[in-house]
PDB file of C-alpha atoms in Angstrom:
ATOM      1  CA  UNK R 289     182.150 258.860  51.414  1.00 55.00           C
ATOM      2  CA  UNK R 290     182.760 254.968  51.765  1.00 66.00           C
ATOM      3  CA  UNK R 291     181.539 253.087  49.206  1.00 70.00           C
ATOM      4  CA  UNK R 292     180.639 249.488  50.021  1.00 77.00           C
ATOM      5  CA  UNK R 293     181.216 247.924  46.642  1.00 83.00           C
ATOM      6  CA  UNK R 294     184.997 248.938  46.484  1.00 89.00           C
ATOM      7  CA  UNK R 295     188.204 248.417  48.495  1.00 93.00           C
ATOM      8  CA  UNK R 296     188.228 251.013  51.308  1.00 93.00           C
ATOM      9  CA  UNK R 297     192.283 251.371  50.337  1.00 94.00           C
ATOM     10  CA  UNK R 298     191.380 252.509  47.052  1.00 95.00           C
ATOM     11  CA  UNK R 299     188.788 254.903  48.355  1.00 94.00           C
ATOM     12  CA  UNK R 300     191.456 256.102  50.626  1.00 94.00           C
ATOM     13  CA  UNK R 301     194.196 256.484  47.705  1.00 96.00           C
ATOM     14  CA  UNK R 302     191.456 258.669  45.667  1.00 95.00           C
ATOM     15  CA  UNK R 303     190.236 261.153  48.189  1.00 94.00           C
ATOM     16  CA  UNK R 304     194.348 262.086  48.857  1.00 97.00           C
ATOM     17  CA  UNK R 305     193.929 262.106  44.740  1.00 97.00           C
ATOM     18  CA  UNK R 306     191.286 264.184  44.896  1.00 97.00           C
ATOM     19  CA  UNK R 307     192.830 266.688  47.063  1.00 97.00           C
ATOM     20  CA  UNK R 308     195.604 267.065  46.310  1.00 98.00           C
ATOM     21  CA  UNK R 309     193.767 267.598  42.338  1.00 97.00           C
ATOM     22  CA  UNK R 310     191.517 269.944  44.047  1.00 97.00           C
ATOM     23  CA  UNK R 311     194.979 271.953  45.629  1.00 96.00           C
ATOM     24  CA  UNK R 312     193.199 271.344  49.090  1.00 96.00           C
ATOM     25  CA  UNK R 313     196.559 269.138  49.452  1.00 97.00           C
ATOM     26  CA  UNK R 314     199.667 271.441  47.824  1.00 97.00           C
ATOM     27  CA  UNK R 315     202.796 269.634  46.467  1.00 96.00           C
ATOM     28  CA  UNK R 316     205.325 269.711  49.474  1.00 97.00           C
ATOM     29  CA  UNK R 317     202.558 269.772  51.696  1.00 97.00           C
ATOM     30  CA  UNK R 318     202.435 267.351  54.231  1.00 97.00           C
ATOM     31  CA  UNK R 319     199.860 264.530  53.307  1.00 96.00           C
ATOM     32  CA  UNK R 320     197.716 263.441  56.552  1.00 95.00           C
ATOM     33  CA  UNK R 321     199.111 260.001  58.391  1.00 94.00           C
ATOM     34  CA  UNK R 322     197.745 256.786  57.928  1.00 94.00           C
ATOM     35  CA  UNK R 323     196.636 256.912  61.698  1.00 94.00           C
ATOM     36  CA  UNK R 324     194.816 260.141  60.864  1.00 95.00           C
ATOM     37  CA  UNK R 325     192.842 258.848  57.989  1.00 94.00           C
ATOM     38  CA  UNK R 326     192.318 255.856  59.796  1.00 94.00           C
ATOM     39  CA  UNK R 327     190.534 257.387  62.305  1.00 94.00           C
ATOM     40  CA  UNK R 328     189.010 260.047  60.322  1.00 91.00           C
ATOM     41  CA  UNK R 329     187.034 257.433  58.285  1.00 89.00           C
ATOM     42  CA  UNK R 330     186.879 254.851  61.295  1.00 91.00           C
ATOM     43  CA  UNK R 331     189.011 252.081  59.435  1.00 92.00           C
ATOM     44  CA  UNK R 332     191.787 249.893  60.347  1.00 94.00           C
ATOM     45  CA  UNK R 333     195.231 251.736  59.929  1.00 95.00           C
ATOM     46  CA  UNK R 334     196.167 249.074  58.240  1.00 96.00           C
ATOM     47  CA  UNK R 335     193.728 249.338  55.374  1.00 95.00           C
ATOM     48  CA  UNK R 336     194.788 253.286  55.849  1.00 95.00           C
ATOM     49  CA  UNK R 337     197.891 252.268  55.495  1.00 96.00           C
ATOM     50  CA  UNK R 338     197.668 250.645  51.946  1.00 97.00           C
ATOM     51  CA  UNK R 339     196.155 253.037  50.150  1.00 96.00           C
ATOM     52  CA  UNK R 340     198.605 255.512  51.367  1.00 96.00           C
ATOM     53  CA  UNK R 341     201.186 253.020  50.345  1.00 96.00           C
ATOM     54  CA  UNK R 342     199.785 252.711  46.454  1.00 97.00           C
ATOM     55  CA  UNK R 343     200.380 256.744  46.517  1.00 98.00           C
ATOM     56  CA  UNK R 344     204.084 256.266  47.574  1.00 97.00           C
ATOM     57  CA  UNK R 345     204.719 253.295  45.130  1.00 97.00           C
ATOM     58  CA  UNK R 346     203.113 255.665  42.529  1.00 96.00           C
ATOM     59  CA  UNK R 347     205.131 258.565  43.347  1.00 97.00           C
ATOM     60  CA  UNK R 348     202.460 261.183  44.471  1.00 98.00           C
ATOM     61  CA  UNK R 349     203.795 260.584  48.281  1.00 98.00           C
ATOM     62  CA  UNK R 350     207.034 260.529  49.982  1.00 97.00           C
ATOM     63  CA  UNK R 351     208.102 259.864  53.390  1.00 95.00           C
ATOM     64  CA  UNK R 352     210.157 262.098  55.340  1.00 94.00           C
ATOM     65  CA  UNK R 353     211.718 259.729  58.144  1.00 93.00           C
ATOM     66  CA  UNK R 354     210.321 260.932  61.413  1.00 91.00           C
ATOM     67  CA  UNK R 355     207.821 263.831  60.224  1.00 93.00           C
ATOM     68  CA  UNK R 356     205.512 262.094  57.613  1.00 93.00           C
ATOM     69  CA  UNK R 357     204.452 262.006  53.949  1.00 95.00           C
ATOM     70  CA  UNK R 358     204.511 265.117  51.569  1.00 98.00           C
ATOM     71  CA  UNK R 359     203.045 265.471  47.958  1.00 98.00           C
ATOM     72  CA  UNK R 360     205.685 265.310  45.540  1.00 98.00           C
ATOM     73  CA  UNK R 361     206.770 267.464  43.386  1.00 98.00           C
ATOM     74  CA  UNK R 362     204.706 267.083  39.754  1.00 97.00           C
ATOM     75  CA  UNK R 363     202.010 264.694  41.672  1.00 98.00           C
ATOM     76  CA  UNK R 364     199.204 266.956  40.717  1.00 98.00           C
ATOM     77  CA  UNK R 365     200.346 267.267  37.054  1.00 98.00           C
ATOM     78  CA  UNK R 366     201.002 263.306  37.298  1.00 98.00           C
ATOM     79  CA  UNK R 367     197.616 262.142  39.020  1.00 98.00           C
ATOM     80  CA  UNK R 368     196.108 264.664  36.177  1.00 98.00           C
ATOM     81  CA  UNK R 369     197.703 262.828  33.411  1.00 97.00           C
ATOM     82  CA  UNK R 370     196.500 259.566  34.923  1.00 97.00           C
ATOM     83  CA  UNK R 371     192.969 260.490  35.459  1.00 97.00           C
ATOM     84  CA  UNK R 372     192.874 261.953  31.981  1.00 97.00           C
ATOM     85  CA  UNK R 373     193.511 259.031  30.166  1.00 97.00           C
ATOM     86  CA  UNK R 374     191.432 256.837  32.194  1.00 97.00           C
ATOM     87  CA  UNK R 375     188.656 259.465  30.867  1.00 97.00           C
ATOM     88  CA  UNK R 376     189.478 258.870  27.643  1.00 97.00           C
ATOM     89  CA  UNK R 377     189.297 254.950  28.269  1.00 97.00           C
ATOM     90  CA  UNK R 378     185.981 255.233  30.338  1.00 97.00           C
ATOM     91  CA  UNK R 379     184.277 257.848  28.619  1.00 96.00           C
ATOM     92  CA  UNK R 380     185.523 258.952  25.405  1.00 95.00           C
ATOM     93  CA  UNK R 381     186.260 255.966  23.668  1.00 96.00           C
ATOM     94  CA  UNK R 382     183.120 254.379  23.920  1.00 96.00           C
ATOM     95  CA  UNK R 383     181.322 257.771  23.004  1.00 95.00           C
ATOM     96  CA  UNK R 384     183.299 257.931  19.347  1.00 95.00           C
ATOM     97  CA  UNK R 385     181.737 254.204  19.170  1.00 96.00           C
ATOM     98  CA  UNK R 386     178.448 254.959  19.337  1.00 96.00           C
ATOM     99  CA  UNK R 387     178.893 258.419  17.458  1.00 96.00           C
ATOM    100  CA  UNK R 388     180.344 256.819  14.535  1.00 95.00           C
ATOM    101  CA  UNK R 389     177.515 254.121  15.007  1.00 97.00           C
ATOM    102  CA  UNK R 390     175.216 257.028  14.888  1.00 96.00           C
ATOM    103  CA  UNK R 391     176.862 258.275  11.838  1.00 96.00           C
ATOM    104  CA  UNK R 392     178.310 261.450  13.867  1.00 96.00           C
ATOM    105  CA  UNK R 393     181.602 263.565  12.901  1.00 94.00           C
ATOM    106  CA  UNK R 394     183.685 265.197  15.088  1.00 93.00           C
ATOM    107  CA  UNK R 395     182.039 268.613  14.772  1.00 95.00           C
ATOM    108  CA  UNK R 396     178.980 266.879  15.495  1.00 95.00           C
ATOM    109  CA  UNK R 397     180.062 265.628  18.511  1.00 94.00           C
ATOM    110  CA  UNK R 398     181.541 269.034  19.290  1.00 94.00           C
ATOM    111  CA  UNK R 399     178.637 270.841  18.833  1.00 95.00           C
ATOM    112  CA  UNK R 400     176.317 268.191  20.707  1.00 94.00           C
ATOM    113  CA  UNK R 401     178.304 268.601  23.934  1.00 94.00           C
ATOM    114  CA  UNK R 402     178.839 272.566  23.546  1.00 95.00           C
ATOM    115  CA  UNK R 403     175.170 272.182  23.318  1.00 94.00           C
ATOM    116  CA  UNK R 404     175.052 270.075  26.384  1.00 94.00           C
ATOM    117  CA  UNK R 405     177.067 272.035  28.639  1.00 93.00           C
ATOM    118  CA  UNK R 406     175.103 275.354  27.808  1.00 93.00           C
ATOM    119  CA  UNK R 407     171.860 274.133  28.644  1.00 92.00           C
ATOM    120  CA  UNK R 408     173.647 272.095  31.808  1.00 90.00           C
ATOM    121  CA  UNK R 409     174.976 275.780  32.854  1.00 88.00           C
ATOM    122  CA  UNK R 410     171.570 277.181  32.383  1.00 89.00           C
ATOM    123  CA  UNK R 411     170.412 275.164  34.823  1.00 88.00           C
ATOM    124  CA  UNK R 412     173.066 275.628  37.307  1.00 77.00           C
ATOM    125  CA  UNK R 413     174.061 279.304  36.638  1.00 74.00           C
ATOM    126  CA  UNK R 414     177.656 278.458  35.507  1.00 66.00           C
ATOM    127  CA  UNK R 415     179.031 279.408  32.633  1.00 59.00           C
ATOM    128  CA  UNK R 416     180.204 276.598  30.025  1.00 54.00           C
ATOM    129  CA  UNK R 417     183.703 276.501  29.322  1.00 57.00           C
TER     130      UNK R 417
END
């Protein structure tokens, strides 16, 4: 799971993204210390620590003084959002570059990628949705 080229914090705030995205982490369920993940991934609690931190300052954790951090209500709906448009940015934006380079319409596009996914669920036995 650690990635050498990038910040072990951030790599810590994604996979508490990434489950509580999944639903492996429910909102109001109660989000694994920074001692925990510390030791889980062999890392300074510190460095633990600041990742976990990011996910309070961004509102997907809150601390209950005493017991520990919870997701928060609308997190996964939030972190959603978030990752969304940061797919658009990454991904889609550059795409309708090229397409329109390509001389490519939207319906074009659409049909290349229904195409895409049906032969990629061919190959895996799921069904393109």
């Amino acid at each position: 799971m650690i990635d050498e080229g990038r910040p072990l914090f951030l790599q810590i705030s994604e996979s508490v993204e990434d489950a509580i995205i999944e639903g492996s982490l429910p909102e109001e369920g109660q989000a694994p210390s920074t001692n925990e993940l510390a030791a889980f991934h062999r890392i300074n609690p510190a460095t633990a620590g600041k990742g976990v931190n990011m996910l309070v300052d961004k509102g997907v954790l809150y601390k209950r003084r005493g017991v520990g951090m919870f997701v928060a209500p609308g997190a996964r709906e939030l972190l959603l959002a978030e990752r969304r448009t940061s797919f658009g940015d990454r991904f889609v934006d550059p795409l309708l570059v090229e397409a329109r380079k390509l001389g490519l319409g939207p319906d074009d596009l659409a049909a290349l990628i229904r195409d895409r996914a049906a032969a990629a669920s061919a190959i895996t036995g799921r069904s393109a949705s």
